[in-house]
Short mmCIF file of C-alpha atoms in Angstrom, two decimals:
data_model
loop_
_atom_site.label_atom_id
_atom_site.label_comp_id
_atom_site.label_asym_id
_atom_site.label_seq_id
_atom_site.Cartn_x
_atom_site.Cartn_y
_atom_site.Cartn_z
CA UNK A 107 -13.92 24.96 -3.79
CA UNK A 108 -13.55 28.15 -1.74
CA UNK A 109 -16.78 30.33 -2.36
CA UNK A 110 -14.89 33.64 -1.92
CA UNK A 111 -12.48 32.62 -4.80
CA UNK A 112 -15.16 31.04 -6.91
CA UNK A 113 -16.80 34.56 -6.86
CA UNK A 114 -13.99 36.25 -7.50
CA UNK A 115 -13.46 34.02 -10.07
CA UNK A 116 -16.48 34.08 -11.71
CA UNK A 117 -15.79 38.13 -11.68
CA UNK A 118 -12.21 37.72 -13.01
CA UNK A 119 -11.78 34.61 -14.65
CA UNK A 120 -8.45 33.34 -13.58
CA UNK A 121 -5.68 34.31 -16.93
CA UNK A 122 -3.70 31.61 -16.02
CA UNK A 123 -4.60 27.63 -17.13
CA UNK A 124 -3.05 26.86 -13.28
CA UNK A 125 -5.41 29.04 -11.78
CA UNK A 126 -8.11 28.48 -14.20
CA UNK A 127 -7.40 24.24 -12.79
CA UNK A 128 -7.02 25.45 -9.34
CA UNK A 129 -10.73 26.52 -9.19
CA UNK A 130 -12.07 23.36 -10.51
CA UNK A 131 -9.49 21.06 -8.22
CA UNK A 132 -10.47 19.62 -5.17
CA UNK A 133 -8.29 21.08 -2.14
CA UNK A 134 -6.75 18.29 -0.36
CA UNK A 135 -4.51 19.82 2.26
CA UNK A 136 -2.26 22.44 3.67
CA UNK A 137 1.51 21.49 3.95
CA UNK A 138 3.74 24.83 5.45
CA UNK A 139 3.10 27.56 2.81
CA UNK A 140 1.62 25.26 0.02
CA UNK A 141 -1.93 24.30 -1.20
CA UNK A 142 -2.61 20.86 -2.05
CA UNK A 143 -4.98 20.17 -5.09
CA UNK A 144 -6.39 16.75 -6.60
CA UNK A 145 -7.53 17.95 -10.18
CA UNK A 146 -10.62 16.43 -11.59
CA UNK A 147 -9.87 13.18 -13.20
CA UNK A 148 -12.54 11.13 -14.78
CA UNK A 149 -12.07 7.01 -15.00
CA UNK A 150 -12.72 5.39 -18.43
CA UNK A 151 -13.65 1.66 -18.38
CA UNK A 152 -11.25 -0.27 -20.28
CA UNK A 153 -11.56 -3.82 -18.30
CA UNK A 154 -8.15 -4.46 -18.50
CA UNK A 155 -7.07 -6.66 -15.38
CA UNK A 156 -4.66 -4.95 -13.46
CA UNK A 157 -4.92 -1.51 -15.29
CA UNK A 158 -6.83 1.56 -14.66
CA UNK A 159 -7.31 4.44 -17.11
CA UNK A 160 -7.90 7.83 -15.98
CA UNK A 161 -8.04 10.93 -18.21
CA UNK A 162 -8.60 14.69 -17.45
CA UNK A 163 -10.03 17.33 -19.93
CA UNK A 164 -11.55 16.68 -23.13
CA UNK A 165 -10.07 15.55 -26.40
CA UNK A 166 -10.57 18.55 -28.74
CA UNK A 167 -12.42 18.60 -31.95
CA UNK A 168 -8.87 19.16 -34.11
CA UNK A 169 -7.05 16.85 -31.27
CA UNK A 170 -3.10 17.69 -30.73
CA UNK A 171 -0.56 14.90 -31.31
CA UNK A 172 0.00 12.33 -28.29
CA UNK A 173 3.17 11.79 -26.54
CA UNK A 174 2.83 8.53 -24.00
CA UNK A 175 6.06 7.57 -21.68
CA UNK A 176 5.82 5.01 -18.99
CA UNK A 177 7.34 5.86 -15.25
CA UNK A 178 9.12 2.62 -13.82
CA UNK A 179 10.82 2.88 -10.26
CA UNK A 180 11.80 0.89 -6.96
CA UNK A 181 8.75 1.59 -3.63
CA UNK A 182 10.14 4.52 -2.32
CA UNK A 183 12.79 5.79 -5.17
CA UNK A 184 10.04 9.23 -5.79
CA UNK A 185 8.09 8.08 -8.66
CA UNK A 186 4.76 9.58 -7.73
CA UNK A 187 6.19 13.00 -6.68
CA UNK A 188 7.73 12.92 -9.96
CA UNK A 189 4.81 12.34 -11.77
CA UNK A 190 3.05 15.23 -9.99
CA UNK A 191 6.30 17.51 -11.08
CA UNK A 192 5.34 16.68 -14.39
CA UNK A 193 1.71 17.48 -14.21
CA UNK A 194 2.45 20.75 -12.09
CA UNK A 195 5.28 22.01 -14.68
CA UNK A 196 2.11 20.96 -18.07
CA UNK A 197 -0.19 23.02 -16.22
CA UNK A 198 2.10 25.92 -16.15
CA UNK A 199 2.62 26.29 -12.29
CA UNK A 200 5.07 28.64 -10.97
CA UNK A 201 7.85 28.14 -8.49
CA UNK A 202 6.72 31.23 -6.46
CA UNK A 203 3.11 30.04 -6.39
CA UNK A 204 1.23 29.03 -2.80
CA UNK A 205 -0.49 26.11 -4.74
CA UNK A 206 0.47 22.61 -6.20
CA UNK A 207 -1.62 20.04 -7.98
CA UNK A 208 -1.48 16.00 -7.15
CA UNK A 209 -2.62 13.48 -9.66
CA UNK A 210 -0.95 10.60 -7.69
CA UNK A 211 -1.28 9.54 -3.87
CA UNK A 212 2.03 10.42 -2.48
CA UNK A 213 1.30 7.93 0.50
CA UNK A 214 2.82 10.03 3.37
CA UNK A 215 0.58 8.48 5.92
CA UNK A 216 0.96 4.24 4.39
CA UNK A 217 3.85 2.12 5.01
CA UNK A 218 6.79 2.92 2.38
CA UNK A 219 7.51 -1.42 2.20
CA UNK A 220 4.90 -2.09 0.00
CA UNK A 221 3.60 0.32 -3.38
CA UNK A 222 0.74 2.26 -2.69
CA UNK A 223 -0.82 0.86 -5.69
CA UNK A 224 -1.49 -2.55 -7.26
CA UNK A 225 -2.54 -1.67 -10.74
CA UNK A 226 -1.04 0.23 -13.40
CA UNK A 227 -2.37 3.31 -13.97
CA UNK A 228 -2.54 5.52 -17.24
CA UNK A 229 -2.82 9.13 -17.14
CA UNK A 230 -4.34 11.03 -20.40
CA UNK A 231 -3.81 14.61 -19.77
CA UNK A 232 -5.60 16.18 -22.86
CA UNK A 233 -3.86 19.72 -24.66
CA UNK A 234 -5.82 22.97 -23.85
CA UNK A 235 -4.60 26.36 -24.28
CA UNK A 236 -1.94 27.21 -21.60
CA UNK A 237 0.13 24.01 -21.95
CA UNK A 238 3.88 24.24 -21.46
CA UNK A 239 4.24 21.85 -24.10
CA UNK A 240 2.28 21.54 -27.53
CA UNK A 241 0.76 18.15 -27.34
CA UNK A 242 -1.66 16.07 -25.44
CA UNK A 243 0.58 13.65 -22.44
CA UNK A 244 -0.16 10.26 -21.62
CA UNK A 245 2.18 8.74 -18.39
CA UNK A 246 1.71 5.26 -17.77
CA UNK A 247 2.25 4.92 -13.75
CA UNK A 248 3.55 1.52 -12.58
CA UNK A 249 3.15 -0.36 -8.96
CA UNK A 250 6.63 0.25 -7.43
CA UNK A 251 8.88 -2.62 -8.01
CA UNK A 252 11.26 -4.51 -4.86
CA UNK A 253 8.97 -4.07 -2.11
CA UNK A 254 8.62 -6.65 0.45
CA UNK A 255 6.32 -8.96 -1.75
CA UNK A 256 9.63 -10.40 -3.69
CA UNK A 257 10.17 -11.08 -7.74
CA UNK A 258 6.70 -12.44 -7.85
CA UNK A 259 5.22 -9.58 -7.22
CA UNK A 260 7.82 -7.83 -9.63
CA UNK A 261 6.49 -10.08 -12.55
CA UNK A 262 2.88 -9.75 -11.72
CA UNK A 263 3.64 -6.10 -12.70
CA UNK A 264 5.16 -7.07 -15.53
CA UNK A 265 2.29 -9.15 -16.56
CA UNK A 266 0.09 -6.23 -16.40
CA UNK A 267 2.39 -3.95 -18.46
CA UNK A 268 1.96 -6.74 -20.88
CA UNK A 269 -1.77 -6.67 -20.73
CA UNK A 270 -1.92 -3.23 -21.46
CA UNK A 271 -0.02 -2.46 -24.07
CA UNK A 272 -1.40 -6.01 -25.96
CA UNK A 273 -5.24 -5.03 -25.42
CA UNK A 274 -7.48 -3.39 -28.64
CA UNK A 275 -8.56 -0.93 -26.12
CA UNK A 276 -5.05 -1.01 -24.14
CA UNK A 277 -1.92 1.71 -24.92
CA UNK A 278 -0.87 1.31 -28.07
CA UNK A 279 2.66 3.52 -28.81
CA UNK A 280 4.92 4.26 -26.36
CA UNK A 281 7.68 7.39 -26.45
CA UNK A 282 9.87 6.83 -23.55
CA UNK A 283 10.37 4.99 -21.15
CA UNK A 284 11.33 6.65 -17.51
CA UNK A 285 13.23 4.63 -14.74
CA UNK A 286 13.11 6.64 -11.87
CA UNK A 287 16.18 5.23 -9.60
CA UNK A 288 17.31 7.37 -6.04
CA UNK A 289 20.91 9.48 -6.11
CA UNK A 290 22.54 7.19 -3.22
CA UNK A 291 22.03 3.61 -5.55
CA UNK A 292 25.14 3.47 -7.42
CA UNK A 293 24.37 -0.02 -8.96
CA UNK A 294 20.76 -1.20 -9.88
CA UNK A 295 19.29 -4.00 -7.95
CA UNK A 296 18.27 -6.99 -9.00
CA UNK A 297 14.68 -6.58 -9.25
CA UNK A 298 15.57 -2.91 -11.45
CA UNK A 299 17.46 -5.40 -13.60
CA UNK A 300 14.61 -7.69 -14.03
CA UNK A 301 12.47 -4.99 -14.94
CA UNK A 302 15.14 -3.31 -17.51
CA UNK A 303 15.83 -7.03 -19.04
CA UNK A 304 11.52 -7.22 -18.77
CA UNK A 305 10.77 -3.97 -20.44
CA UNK A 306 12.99 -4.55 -23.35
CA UNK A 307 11.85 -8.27 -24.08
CA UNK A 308 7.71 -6.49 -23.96
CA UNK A 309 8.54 -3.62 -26.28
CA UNK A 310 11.67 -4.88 -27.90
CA UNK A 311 15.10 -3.20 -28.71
CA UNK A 312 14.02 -0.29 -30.26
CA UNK A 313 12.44 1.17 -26.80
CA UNK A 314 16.49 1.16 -25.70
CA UNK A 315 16.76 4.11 -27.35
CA UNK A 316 14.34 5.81 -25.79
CA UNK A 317 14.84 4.88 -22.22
CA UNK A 318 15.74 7.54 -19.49
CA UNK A 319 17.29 7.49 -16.69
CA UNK A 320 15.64 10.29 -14.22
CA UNK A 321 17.57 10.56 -10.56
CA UNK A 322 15.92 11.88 -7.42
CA UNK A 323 17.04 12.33 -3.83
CA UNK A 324 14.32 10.33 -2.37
#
């Protein structure tokens, strides 16, 4: 943390919930005009193989409602700038600001063949005063699917999806189900099928309704 704003800070606490985050967050770079910032995320332990759990904040003593929605997408088709949208827009950052928060490793610097991750991740962003929405938000971050490791490595995700949402200590509801997918696809691939036809046989028709489609220009 900067020890000019953390004065300042401690002078004028920050009105804002992104600035009060910004002074806790861990600066991770400069890119042009923008600040960088890994918020402080602490792990929880759920030995689950293939899944990590992550939450940050505390669960308050009257606890909001949940919403949980899993994020699905081909290496490369923008998932995990996505997902940092989404935490950016719950923290209440502005457009105009000179700072941005990061929750997932964009991996500008690794090899875009291969997902930057091999376990599935979940994300429990607890409600504090200052959301821009009125609930508590779990995302559910998967590996990227079709990289160069083939279908096998497609279903070993799937596997893991499957150990997560079957374990006592594992994800139990699930809201929505995001398939990020890039502007210049017009048809889905073969593994995106696979995963569609995979998804619905785990959670079961119902989920259908609830699926999204979310397009970026990746």
């Amino acid at each position: 943390m900067n020890i000019y704003h953390a004065v300042i800070d401690h002078v004028n606490p920050p009105k804002r919930l992104a600035d009060a985050v910004r002074v806790k967050s861990t600066l991770l770079k400069e890119t042009g005009s923008l600040s960088i910032y890994k918020i402080p995320l602490e792990e929880n332990k759920i030995n689950i193989t293939g899944c990590k759990y992550f939450h940050y904040g505390k669960e308050a003593k009257r606890p909001k409602s949940n919403r949980t929605i899993m994020v699905l997408g081909a290496t490369g088709a923008g998932k995990s700038t996505l997902i940092n949208g989404m935490i950016n827009y719950i923290l209440g950052v502005e457009w105009g600001d000179s700072f941005r928060f990061q929750i997932v490793d964009d991996g500008e610097a690794k090899s875009q063949a291969e997902s930057q991750t091999s376990d599935v991740t979940v994300y429990r962003i607890h409600h504090r005063e200052g959301f821009a929405m009125d609930c508590s938000l779990t995302i559910v971050d998967t590996p990227g699917f079709g990289d160069t490791r083939g279908i096998d490595r497609d279903r070993e995700i799937i596997e893991q999806l499957r150990n997560l949402f079957s374990a006592p200590n594992g994800v139990r509801d699930i809201d929505a189900v995001c398939f990020v997918a890039q502007a210049s696809l017009a048809r889905l691939t073969h593994s995106q099928r696979y995963v569609f036809d995979s998804v619905l046989a785990i959670f079961g028709k119902d989920v259908a309704e609830n699926i999204r489609i979310l397009v970026t220009f990746a």
